[in-house]
Structures are given as C-alpha cells and as structure tokens.
Coordinates of C-alpha atoms and ligand atoms in Angstrom, one line a residue:
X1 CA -8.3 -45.0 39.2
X2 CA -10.8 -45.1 36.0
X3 CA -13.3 -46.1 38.3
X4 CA -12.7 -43.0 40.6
X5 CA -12.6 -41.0 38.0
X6 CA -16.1 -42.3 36.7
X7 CA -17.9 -42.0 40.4
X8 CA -16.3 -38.6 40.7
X9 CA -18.0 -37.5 37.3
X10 CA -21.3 -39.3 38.2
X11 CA -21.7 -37.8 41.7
X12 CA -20.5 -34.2 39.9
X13 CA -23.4 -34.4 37.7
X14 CA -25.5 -35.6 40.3
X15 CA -25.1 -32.4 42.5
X16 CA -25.5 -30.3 39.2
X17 CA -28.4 -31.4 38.4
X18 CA -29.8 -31.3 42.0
X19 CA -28.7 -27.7 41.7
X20 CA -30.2 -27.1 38.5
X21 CA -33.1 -28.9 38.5
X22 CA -33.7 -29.6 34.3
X23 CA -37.3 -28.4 34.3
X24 CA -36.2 -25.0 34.5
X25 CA -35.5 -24.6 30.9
X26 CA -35.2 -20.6 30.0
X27 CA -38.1 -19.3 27.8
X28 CA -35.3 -17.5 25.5
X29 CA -33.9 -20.5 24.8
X30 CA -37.6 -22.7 23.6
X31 CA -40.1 -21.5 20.7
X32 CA -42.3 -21.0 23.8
X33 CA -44.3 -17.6 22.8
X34 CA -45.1 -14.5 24.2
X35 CA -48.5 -14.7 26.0
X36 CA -51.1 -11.6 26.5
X37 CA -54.3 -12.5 28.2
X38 CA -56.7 -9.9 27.5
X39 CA -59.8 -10.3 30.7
X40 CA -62.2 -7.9 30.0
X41 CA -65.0 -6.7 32.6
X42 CA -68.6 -7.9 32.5
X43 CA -68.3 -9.0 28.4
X44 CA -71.0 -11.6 27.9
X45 CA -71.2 -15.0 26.3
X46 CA -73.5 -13.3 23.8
X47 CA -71.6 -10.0 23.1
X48 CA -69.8 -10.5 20.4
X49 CA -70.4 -10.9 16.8
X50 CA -68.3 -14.3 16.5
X51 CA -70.4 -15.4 19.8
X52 CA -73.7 -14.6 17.8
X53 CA -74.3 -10.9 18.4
X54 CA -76.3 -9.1 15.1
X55 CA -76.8 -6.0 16.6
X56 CA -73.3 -4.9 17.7
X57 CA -70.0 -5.5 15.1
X58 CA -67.1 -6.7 16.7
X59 CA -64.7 -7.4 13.6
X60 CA -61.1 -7.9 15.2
X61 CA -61.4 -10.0 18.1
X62 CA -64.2 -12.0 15.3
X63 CA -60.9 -12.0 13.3
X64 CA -58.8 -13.3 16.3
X65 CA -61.3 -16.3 16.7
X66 CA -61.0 -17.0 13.2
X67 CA -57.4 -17.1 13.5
X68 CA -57.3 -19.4 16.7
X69 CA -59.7 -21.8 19.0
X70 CA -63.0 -20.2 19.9
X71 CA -64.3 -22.1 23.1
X72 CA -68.1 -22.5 23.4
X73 CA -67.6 -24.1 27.1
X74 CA -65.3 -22.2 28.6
X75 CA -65.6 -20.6 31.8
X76 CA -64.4 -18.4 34.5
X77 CA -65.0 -19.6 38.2
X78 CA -67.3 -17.1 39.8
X79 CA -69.9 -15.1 38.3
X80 CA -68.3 -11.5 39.7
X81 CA -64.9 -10.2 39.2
X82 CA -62.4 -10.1 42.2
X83 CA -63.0 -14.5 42.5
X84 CA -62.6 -14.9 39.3
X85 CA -59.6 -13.3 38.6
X86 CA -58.0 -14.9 41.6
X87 CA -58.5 -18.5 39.8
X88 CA -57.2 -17.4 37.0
X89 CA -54.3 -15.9 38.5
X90 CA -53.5 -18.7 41.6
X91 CA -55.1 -21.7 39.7
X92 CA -57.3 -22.2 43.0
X93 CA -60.6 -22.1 43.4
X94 CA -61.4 -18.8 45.2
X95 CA -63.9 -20.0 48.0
X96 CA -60.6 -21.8 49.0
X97 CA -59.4 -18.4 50.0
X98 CA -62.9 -16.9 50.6
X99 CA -62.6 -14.6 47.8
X100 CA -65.7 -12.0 47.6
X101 CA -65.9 -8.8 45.7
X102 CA -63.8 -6.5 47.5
X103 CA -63.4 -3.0 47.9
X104 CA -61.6 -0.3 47.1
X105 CA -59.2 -0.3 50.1
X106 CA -58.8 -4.4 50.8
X107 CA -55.8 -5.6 51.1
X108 CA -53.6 -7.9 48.9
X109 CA -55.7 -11.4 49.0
X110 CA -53.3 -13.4 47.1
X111 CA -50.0 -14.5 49.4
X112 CA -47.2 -13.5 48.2
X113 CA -45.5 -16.9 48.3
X114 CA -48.3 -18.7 45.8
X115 CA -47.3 -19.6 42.8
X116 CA -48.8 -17.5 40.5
X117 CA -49.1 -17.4 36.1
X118 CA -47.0 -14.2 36.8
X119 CA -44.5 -16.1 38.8
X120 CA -44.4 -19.2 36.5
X121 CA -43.4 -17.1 33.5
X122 CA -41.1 -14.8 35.7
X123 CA -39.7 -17.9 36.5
X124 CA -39.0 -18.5 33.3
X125 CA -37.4 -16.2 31.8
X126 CA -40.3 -13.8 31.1
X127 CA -40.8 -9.9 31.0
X128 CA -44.1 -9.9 32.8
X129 CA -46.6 -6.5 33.4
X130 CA -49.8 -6.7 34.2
X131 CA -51.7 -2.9 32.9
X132 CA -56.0 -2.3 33.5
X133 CA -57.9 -3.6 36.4
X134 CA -56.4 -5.4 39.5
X135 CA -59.5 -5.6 42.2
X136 CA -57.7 -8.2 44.5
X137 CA -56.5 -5.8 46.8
X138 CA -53.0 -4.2 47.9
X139 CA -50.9 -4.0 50.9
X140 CA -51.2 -5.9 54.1
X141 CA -54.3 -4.2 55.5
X142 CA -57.0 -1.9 55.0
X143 CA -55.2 1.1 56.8
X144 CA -52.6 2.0 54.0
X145 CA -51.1 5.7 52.8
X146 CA -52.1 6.5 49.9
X147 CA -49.3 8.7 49.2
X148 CA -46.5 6.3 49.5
X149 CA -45.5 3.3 47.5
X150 CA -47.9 0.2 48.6
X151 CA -47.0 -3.1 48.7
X152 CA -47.6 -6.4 48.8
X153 CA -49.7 -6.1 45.1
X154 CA -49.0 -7.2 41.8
X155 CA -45.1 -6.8 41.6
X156 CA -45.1 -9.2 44.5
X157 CA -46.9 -11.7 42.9
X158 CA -44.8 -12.3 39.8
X159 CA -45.4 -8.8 37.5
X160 CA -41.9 -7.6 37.0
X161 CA -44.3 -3.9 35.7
X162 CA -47.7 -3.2 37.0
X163 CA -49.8 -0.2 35.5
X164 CA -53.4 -0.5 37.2
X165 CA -56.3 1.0 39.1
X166 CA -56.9 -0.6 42.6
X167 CA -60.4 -1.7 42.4
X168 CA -63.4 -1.4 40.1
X169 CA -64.3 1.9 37.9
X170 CA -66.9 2.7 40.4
X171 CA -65.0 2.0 43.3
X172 CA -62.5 4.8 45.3
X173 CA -59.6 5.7 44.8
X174 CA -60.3 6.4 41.1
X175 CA -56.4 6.8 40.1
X176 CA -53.7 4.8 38.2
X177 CA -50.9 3.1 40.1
X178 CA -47.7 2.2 38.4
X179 CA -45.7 0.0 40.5
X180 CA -46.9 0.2 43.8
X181 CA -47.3 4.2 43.4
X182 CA -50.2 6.2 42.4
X183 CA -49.4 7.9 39.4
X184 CA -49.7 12.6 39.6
X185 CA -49.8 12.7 42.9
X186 CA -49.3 16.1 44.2
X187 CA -47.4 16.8 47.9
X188 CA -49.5 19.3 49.0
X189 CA -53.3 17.3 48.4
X190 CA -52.5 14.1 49.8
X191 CA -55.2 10.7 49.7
X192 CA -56.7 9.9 52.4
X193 CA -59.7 6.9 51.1
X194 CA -62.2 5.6 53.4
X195 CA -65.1 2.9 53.3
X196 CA -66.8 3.3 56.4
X197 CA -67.4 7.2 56.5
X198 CA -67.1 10.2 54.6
X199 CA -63.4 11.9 54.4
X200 CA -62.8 15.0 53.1
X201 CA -65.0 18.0 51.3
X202 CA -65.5 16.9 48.0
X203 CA -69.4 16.6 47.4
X204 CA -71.1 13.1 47.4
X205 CA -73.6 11.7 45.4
X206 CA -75.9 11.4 48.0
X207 CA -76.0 14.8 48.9
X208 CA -75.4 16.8 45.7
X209 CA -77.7 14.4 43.1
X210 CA -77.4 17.8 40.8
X211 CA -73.9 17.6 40.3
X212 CA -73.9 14.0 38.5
X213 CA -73.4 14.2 34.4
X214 CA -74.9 10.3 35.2
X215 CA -76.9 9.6 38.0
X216 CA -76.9 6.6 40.0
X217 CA -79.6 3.8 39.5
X218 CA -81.8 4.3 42.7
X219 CA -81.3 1.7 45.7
X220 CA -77.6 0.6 44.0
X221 CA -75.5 3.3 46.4
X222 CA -72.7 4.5 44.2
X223 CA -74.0 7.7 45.6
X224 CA -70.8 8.8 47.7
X225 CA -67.8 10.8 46.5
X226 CA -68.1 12.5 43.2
X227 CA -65.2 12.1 40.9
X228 CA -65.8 13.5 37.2
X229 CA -69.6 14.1 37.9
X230 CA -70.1 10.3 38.8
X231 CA -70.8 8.9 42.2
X232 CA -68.7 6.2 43.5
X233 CA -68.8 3.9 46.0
X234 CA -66.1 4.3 49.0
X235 CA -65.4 7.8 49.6
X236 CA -61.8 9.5 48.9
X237 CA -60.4 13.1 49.4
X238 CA -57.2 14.9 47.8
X239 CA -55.6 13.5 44.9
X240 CA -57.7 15.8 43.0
X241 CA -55.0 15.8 40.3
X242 CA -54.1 12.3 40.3
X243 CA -57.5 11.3 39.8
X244 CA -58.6 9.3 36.2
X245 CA -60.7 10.4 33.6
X246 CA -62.9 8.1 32.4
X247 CA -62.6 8.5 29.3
X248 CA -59.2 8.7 29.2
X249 CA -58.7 5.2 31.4
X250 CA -59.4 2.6 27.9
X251 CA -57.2 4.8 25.8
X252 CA -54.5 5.1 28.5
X253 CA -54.5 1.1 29.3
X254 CA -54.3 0.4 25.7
X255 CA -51.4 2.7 25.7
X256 CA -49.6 1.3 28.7
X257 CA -50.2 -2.4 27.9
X258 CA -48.1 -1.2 24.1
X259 CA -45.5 0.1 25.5
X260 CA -45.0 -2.8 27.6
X261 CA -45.0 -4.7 24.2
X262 CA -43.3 -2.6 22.1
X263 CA -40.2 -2.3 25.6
X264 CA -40.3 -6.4 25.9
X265 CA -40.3 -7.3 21.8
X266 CA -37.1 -9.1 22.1
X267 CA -37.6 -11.1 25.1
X268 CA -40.7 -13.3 25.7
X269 CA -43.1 -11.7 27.8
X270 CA -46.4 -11.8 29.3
X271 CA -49.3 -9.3 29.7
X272 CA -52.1 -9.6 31.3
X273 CA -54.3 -6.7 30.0
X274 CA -57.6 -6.6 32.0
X275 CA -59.8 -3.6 30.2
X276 CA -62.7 -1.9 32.4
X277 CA -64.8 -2.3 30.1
X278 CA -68.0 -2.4 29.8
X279 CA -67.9 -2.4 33.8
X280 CA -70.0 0.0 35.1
X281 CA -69.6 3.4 35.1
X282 CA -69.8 2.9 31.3
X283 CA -68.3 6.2 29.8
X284 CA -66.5 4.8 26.7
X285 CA -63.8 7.8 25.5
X286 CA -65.5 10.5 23.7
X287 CA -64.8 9.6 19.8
X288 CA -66.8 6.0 20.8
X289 CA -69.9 8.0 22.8
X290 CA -72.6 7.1 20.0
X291 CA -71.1 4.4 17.7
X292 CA -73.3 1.5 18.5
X293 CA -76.9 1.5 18.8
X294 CA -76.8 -0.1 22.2
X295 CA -76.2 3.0 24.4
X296 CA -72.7 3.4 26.5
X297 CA -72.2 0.0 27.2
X298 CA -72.4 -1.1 23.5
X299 CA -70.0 1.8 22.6
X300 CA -68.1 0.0 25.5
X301 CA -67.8 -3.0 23.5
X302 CA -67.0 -1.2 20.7
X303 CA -63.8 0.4 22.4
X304 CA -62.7 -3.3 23.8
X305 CA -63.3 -4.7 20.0
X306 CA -60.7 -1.6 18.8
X307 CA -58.0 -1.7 21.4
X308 CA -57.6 -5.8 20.7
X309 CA -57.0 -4.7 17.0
X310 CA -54.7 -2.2 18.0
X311 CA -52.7 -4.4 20.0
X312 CA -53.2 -7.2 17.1
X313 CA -51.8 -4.1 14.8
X314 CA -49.2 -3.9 17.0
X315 CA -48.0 -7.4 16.8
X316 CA -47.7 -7.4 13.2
X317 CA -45.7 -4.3 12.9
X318 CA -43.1 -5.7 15.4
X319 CA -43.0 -9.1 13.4
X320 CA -44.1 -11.0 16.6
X321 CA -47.3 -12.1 15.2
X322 CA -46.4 -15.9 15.7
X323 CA -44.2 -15.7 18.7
X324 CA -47.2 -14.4 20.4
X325 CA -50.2 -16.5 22.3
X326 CA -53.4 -13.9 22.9
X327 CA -56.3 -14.7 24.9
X328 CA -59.3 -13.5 24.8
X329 CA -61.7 -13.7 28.0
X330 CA -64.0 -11.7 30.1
X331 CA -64.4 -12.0 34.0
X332 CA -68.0 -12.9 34.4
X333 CA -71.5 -12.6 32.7
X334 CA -73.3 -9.6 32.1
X335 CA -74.9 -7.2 33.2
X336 CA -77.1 -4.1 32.0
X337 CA -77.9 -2.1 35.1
X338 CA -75.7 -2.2 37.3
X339 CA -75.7 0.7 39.2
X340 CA -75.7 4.0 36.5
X341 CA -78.5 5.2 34.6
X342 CA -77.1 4.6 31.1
X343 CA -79.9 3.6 29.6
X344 CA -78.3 0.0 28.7
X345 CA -81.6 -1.7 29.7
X346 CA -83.6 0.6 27.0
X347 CA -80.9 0.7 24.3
X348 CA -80.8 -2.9 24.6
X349 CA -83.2 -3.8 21.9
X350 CA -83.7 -6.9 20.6
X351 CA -79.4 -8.5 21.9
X352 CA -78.6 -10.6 24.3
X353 CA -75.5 -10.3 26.1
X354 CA -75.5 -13.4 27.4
X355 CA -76.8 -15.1 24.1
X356 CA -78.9 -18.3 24.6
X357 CA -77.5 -18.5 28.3
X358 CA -80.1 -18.0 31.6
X359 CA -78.9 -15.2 33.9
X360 CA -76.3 -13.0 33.4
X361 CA -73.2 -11.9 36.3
X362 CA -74.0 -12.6 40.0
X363 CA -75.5 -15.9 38.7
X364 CA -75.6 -19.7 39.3
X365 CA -77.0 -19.9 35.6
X366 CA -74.3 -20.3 32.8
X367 CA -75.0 -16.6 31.7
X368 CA -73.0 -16.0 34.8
X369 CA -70.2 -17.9 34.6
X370 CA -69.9 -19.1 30.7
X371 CA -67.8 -16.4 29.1
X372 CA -66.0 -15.8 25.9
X373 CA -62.7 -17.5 25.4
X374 CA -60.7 -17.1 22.1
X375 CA -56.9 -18.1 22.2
X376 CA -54.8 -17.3 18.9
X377 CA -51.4 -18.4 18.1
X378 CA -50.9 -17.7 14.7
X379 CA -48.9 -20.7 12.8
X380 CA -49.5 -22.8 15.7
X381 CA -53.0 -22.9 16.7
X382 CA -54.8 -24.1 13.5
X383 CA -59.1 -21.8 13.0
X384 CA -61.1 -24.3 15.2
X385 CA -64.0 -24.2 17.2
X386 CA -64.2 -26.3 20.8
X387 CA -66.8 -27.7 22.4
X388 CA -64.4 -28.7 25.6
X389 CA -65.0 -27.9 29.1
X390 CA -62.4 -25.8 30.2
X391 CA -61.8 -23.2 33.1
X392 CA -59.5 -20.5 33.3
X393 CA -58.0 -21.7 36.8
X394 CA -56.6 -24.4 34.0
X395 CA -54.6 -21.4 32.5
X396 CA -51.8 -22.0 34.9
X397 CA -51.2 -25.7 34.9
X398 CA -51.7 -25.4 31.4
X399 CA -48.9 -23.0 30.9
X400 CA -46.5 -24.7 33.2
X401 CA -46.0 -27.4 30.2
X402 CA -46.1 -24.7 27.7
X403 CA -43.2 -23.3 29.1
X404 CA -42.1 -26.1 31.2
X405 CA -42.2 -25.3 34.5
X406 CA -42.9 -27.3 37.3
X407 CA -45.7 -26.5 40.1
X408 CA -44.3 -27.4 43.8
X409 CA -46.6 -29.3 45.9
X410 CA -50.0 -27.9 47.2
X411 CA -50.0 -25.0 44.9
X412 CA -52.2 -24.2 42.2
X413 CA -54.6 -27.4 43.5
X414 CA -57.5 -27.0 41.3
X415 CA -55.3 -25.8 38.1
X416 CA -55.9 -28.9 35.7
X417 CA -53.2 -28.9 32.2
X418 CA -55.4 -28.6 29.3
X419 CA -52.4 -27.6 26.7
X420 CA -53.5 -29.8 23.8
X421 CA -57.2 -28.0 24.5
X422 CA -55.9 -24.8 25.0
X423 CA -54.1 -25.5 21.7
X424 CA -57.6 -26.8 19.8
X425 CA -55.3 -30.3 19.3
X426 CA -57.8 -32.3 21.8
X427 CA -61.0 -31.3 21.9
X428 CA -61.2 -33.4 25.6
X429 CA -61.4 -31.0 28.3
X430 CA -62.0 -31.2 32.5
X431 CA -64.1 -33.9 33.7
X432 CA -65.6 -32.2 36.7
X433 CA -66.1 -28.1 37.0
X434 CA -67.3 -26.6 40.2
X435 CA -68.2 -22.7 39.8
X436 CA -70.1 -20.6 42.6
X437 CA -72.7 -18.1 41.0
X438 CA -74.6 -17.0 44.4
X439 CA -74.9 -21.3 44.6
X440 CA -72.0 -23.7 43.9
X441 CA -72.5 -25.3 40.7
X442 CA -70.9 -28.7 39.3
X443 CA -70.7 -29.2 35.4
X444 CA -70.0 -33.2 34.6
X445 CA -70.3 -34.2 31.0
X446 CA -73.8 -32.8 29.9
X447 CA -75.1 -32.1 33.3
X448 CA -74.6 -29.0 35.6
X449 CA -76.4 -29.1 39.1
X450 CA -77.3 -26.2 40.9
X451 CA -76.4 -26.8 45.1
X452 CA -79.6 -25.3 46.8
X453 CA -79.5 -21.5 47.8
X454 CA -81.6 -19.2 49.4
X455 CA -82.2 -15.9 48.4
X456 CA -84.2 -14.3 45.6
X457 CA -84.5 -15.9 42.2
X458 CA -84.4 -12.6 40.6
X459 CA -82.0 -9.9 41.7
X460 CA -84.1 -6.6 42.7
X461 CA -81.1 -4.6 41.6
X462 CA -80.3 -5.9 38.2
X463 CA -83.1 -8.0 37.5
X464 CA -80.7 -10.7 36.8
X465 CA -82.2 -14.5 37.4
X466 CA -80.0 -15.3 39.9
X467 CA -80.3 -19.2 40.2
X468 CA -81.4 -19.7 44.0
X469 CA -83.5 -21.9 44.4
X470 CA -83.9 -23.9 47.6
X471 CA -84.5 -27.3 45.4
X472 CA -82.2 -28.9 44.3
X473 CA -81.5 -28.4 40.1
X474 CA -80.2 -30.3 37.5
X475 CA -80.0 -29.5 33.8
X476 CA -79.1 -31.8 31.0
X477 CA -76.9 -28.8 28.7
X478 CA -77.1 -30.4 25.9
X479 CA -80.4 -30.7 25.5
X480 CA -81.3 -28.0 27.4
X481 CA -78.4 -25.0 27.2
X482 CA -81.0 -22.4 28.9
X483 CA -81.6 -24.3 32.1
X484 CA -85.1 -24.1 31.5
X485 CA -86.0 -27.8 32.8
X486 CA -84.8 -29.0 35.7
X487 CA -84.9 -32.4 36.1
X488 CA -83.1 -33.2 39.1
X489 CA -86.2 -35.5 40.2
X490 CA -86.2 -37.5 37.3
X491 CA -82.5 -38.4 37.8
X492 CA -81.9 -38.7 41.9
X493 CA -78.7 -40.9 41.3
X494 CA -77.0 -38.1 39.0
X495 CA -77.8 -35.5 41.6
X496 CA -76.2 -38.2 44.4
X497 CA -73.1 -38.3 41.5
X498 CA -72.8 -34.1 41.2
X499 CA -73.4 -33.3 44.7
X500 CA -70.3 -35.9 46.0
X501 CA -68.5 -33.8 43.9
X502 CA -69.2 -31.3 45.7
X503 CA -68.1 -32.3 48.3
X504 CA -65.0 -31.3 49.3
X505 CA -65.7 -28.1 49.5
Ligands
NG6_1 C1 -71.3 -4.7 43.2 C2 -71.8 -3.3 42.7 C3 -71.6 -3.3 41.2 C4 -70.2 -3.7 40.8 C5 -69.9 -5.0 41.5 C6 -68.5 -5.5 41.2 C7 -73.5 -2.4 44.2 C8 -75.0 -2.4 44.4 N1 -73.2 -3.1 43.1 O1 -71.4 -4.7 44.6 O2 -71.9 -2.0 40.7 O3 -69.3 -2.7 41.2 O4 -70.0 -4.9 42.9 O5 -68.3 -5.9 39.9 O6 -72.8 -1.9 45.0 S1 -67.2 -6.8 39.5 O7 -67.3 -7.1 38.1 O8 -65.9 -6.1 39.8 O9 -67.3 -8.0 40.3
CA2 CA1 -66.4 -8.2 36.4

C-alpha cells in the first residue's frame, strides 16, 4: 500500500513538473530587474564625452558609465539600422534572414513565432513596450491600409505596448503608431503611402526645392513628399493631421517611453527605447537648435544626452533605481551627411564621431560597426571598464539566464550568454564575431579580417571609407585599432583561420 502510495506521489510530481517545466520561474517572484535598452540612431563610438569626445558634453549617460560597465568592444551586427536591430531583437544574425535597410512600407521581417527579448521577458512575467524607432517593417505585405490597425508588428513579437514610427525619420509615413494604429488619424483624409510612384497632391521635394526649410544633399533623393518643409523618401498623401513634428518626435518618445515606466513601476518591465536621434533629418526640438557647437546633429546628441537623464531622473524619483538594468547603445556608426544639408560636415570641427575608428556607418571598418555600449545596474554592476568582445545579438541569451528562461531549439542561433560580461564580473567575452559592413567581417582575439568586396572604397554619398576592397584584409586591433595596416600577406594561415569562420555563412 506505502509503496502505491509512494509511486502515486512520484508519478504526480512527475506530470507536474512536465507541466510546469521549473525554468519558468516568474520575474515577480526573483530580484531579476527591470531592463530599458536605450538604441539610439547613428551615435558613434567617438560621440560621447565618456567615449573621448572634447568638443560636445554629454554629462548623464558619462554619469551612467560611471555608474555601470562601459564596453570598449562592443558591437552591433551590421553597420546600418534595420539588421542591426533585428540581431538584437532575434539574437540571429540578420543575413540569416536577409535583413537590408528597408523601407517605409515593408512588411513585418521578424516571424511572429521567434523567440524574441520581448517574448523572453513577456514570458516571464514582464510588462514589455517598446516607444521610438521600429524600421523592421509591419504587417504581412507591402499593400497595407493605413487607416486601420496593422498587424503583424511589434505587439506580435513580444511588446505587450508599442508607441513607434514605422521606418526612419526620413522615410514615409512620418506618423506615430500606438499599437498597431496610427495615432490622429482623421476619417475624412485617409493614408494612402507609396514607394514606387507619387500618390496624392502634396508637393515633392523634387519638384518644389523652394518649399524645403532644409534642402536635400544633392544625388541622396529624399527629394519626394514634403512633410514639415523636409523631403522624404517614399511618397505619402492624407494624414495631414496625423503627421509628426520633428521637433516634437524626441520630446514625445521621451514622454511615451515615462509613462510606460511610471504605468509598470510595480511590476518588472522592459523597454526598449530606440531615439531617432541624430538620424538624419536632424532637427533636434527647438530649445536644443544651437546648444552645441557642432551644428543640428550635435544639438542631436545633446537631446539624446538629456532624455537618458530624464529617464535616469525618473528612476530615482520612483525608488527603482536598483531594480532597474539600462543600456546604453546605438545602432551603427556615424554618419555626417547623410542626405540633408545641415551643415554637420562644416560644423564638425576638429571631433570625431567615430573616435580613433576607420569609417563610419555603411562600413566594414570598426567605425561602422563598433558602437557605444554602457550597461548600469546600480548596487549590482560595480564602475568598470571592459575590454571584452561582445555583440548585442548576445543580449538575448544573455538575458535568458538573467531572468531564467530557456531558449527552445533553433532559435536565437547566434545569441551567445555573456551574463557575467554583461555584468563587468568576467571580462571574457565571444571568441569569434562575424559583422557585415558592405563586406562580412570576422573579429578573433586581436584580429578582424575583412572578406573581399567590390564596390567603392569611399562612399560618393557620405564620403565614408567603406572597407571594400577586392584583397583580402587583415588587421591586428591591438596594435593597430584604425585598420591602417593590413597585413593579411604577412599572416596567410590566420587569414585561412578567419575566413573558415566564415564559413558557414
Ligand atoms: C539610406 C539613406 C539614408 C538613411 C539610411 C537608413 C539614401 C541615399 N540614404 O538609404 O539617408 O535613411 O538609408 O539609415 O537614401 S538607418 O540608420 O536606418 O540604417
Ligand atoms: Ca541607424
């Protein structure tokens, strides 16, 4: 009988605990913390004052860096935005997916049944919102109405809230979508958007030059419809009420991303802010126009430097300093012109946004690729500077120990756990990165090689140094952080060791 009674309870707990799998603890229930990750827009490795900048002052998210670990080798995938921020989002290296910049009217590229950082906090218990720029599309085609809630997007890829605009600054439709619906939209002036051929009456840039308060940098396009006196690229009629700002779109992000802070307070949650900033069109909100010496895009940097102390600010005055993980990151590497004439090439002066990196965004260089990365958890994370190579498509591996939750099979593939690095405890990071820039990269230890790519070495456009090259290169970064010498003949067997790497892809 004792012995039935003993199987009985055995098998019981068996088919409980196949049921409830333990690795699904609830967040409420750990000290696991609120997480923000703040992704800002074309910030470079050399635009901040913690990151070396002299000539423009950037004295909170300096303070959050001296609060938390401040990565010197850290990295986002892809040198432009909408790759990027699908590695950091799916863990995967985008050229899995294909992932190019995409515009204004794509549809959703991530699939809805991926797991996701979104989905692995939902998962666990987390409030989750994602407020600024989304750019990896919406909906299951390009055909969509405008003027009806559109989905698949971000509330089908783990954000419980989502308060974005579609695209890129410079990219139709230039409107704010809260949850799958575009935010003012008036009944009688419906959207109709449209890549391929002008919609519509509204002038274009290309035909009415005089009506731009910023004209477009000849041979880049954004020269078709007009929104706010700026050209943009795509072309979109009605809305006319609906439509953003710009100067209003920093202040109004910052305003969304506290509200969904101040709402969630009590439960953990997780933001992912993503500021425009200082993405082209660069027209920083009106009491910023001025306030650095660099022109709009430093007043850009500038705004980005205020909103993270205002959301720092925040934290304090809800007592949720140290339940709450931020991080700090931008999407890619710089750029100065980049389509507007806002004089950031001549303000520039003597700083360099990408600091004592070669190239800047759209590049195979480091300038590209090697970005900012700060991570503060105050009373956890002890001040420390890192020197180890991490990626954010590690965020989401890394996160599924922080809040311990477990990745099924095949997802999240290229997604290493880098906690204790994350965390500054270990200062041992990847062993092997592979980036694409216009080439595909590999960083191993000191070296990075450069996979042979045709194409211009320097970008007519935005006279960035783009790294093709149809030789093969190899640099030694430690001795050699610019990728000025390559020395890929000198060492054939270490070029045989980085390309292998290579691959499988
Ligand atoms: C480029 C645009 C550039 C910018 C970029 C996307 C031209 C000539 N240039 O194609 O202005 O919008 O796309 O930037 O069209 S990103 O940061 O979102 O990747
Ligand atoms: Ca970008």
């Amino acid at each position: 009988m004792k012995t039935n009674i003993r199987i009985c309870c055995i098998w019981t707990l068996f088919l409980f605990l196949l049921n409830f799998p333990p690795q699904y603890t609830n967040a409420q229930t750990t000290n696991a913390p609120n997480v923000i990750i703040i992704n800002v827009d074309d910030l470079g490795y050399g635009d901040l004052g913690i990151y070396g900048a002299t000539e423009i002052k950037t004295p909170n998210i300096d303070a959050l860096a001296a609060k938390g670990v401040r990565f010197t080798n850290g990295h986002a995938t892809s040198a432009t935005c909408t790759p990027s921020r699908y590695a950091l989002i799916t863990g995967e290296y985008p050229w899995r997916q294909g992932a190019k910049i995409l515009p204004g009217d794509a549809a959703l590229i991530i699939s809805t049944d991926k797991t996701t950082v979104p989905a692995l906090f939902q998962q666990a218990g987390y409030a989750t919102g994602i407020v600024g720029k989304w750019h990896l599309g919406l909906g299951e085609t390009i055909e969509k109405n405008w003027n009806q809630p559109i989905s698949p997007g971000p509330n089908d890829v783990g954000f419980d809230y989502s308060f974005i605009f579609p695209a890129t600054a410079d990219r139709v439709p230039t409107v704010f979508m809260e949850n799958g619906m575009v935010l003012g939209l008036e009944e009688n002036d419906p959207i109709t958007v449209n890549y391929q051929q002008p919609v519509g009456n509204d002038p274009t840039g290309a035909a009415n030059p005089d009506l731009l308060k910023m004209p477009a940098s000849p041979n880049h396009g954004h020269n078709n419809t007009i929104v706010n006196g700026i050209g943009r690229i795509g072309y979109m009629s009605g809305g006319h009420k609906a439509r953003w700002t710009d100067e209003e779109v920093p202040l109004t992000f910052l305003m969304k991303a506290k509200e969904f802070i101040e709402t969630n307070q009590k439960k953990p949650f997780f933001l992912y802010y993503a500021l425009t900033e200082p993405h082209v069109p660069r027209m920083p909100s009106t009491v910023f126009k001025g306030k650095s010496k660099l022109g709009y895009r430093g007043d850009a940097i500038l705004q980005i430097d205020w909103a993270v102390g205002e959301v720092m600010k925040q934290l304090k005055a809800l007592g949720i300093e140290d339940k709450t993980m931020i991080i700090f990151t931008s999407d890619n590497g710089p750029v100065l012109d980049d389509g507007y004439v806002d004089y950031a090439v001549e303000k520039n002066g003597t700083h360099r946004p990408a600091g004592p990196l070669r190239g800047g965004k759209y590049s195979a260089f480091e300038g590209g690729t090697r970005v900012p990365l700060i991570i503060s958890w105050p009373g956890t994370i002890k001040p420390t500077v890192s020197d180890a190579l991490v990626c954010q498509v590690d965020f989401l591996a890394s996160f599924s120990e922080l809040i311990d939750q477990r990745i099924p099979n095949n997802q999240a593939k290229d997604s290493e756990n880098l906690l204790s690095a994350f965390l500054g405890q270990s200062q041992k990071g990847r062993d092997v990165l592979i980036k694409q820039g216009g080439a595909m990269t590999v960083t191993k230890g000191n070296w990075k090689y450069i996979s042979p790519q045709a194409g211009a070495a320097v970008a007519k456009l935005t006279n960035i140094e783009t790294g093709n090259s149809t030789e093969e290169q190899l640099y030694n970064l430690r001795e050699d952080l610019g990728e000025q010498k390559n020395v890929a003949e000198k060492y054939p067997d270490k070029v045989m060791e980085m390309k292998s790497a290579l691959s499988d892809f």
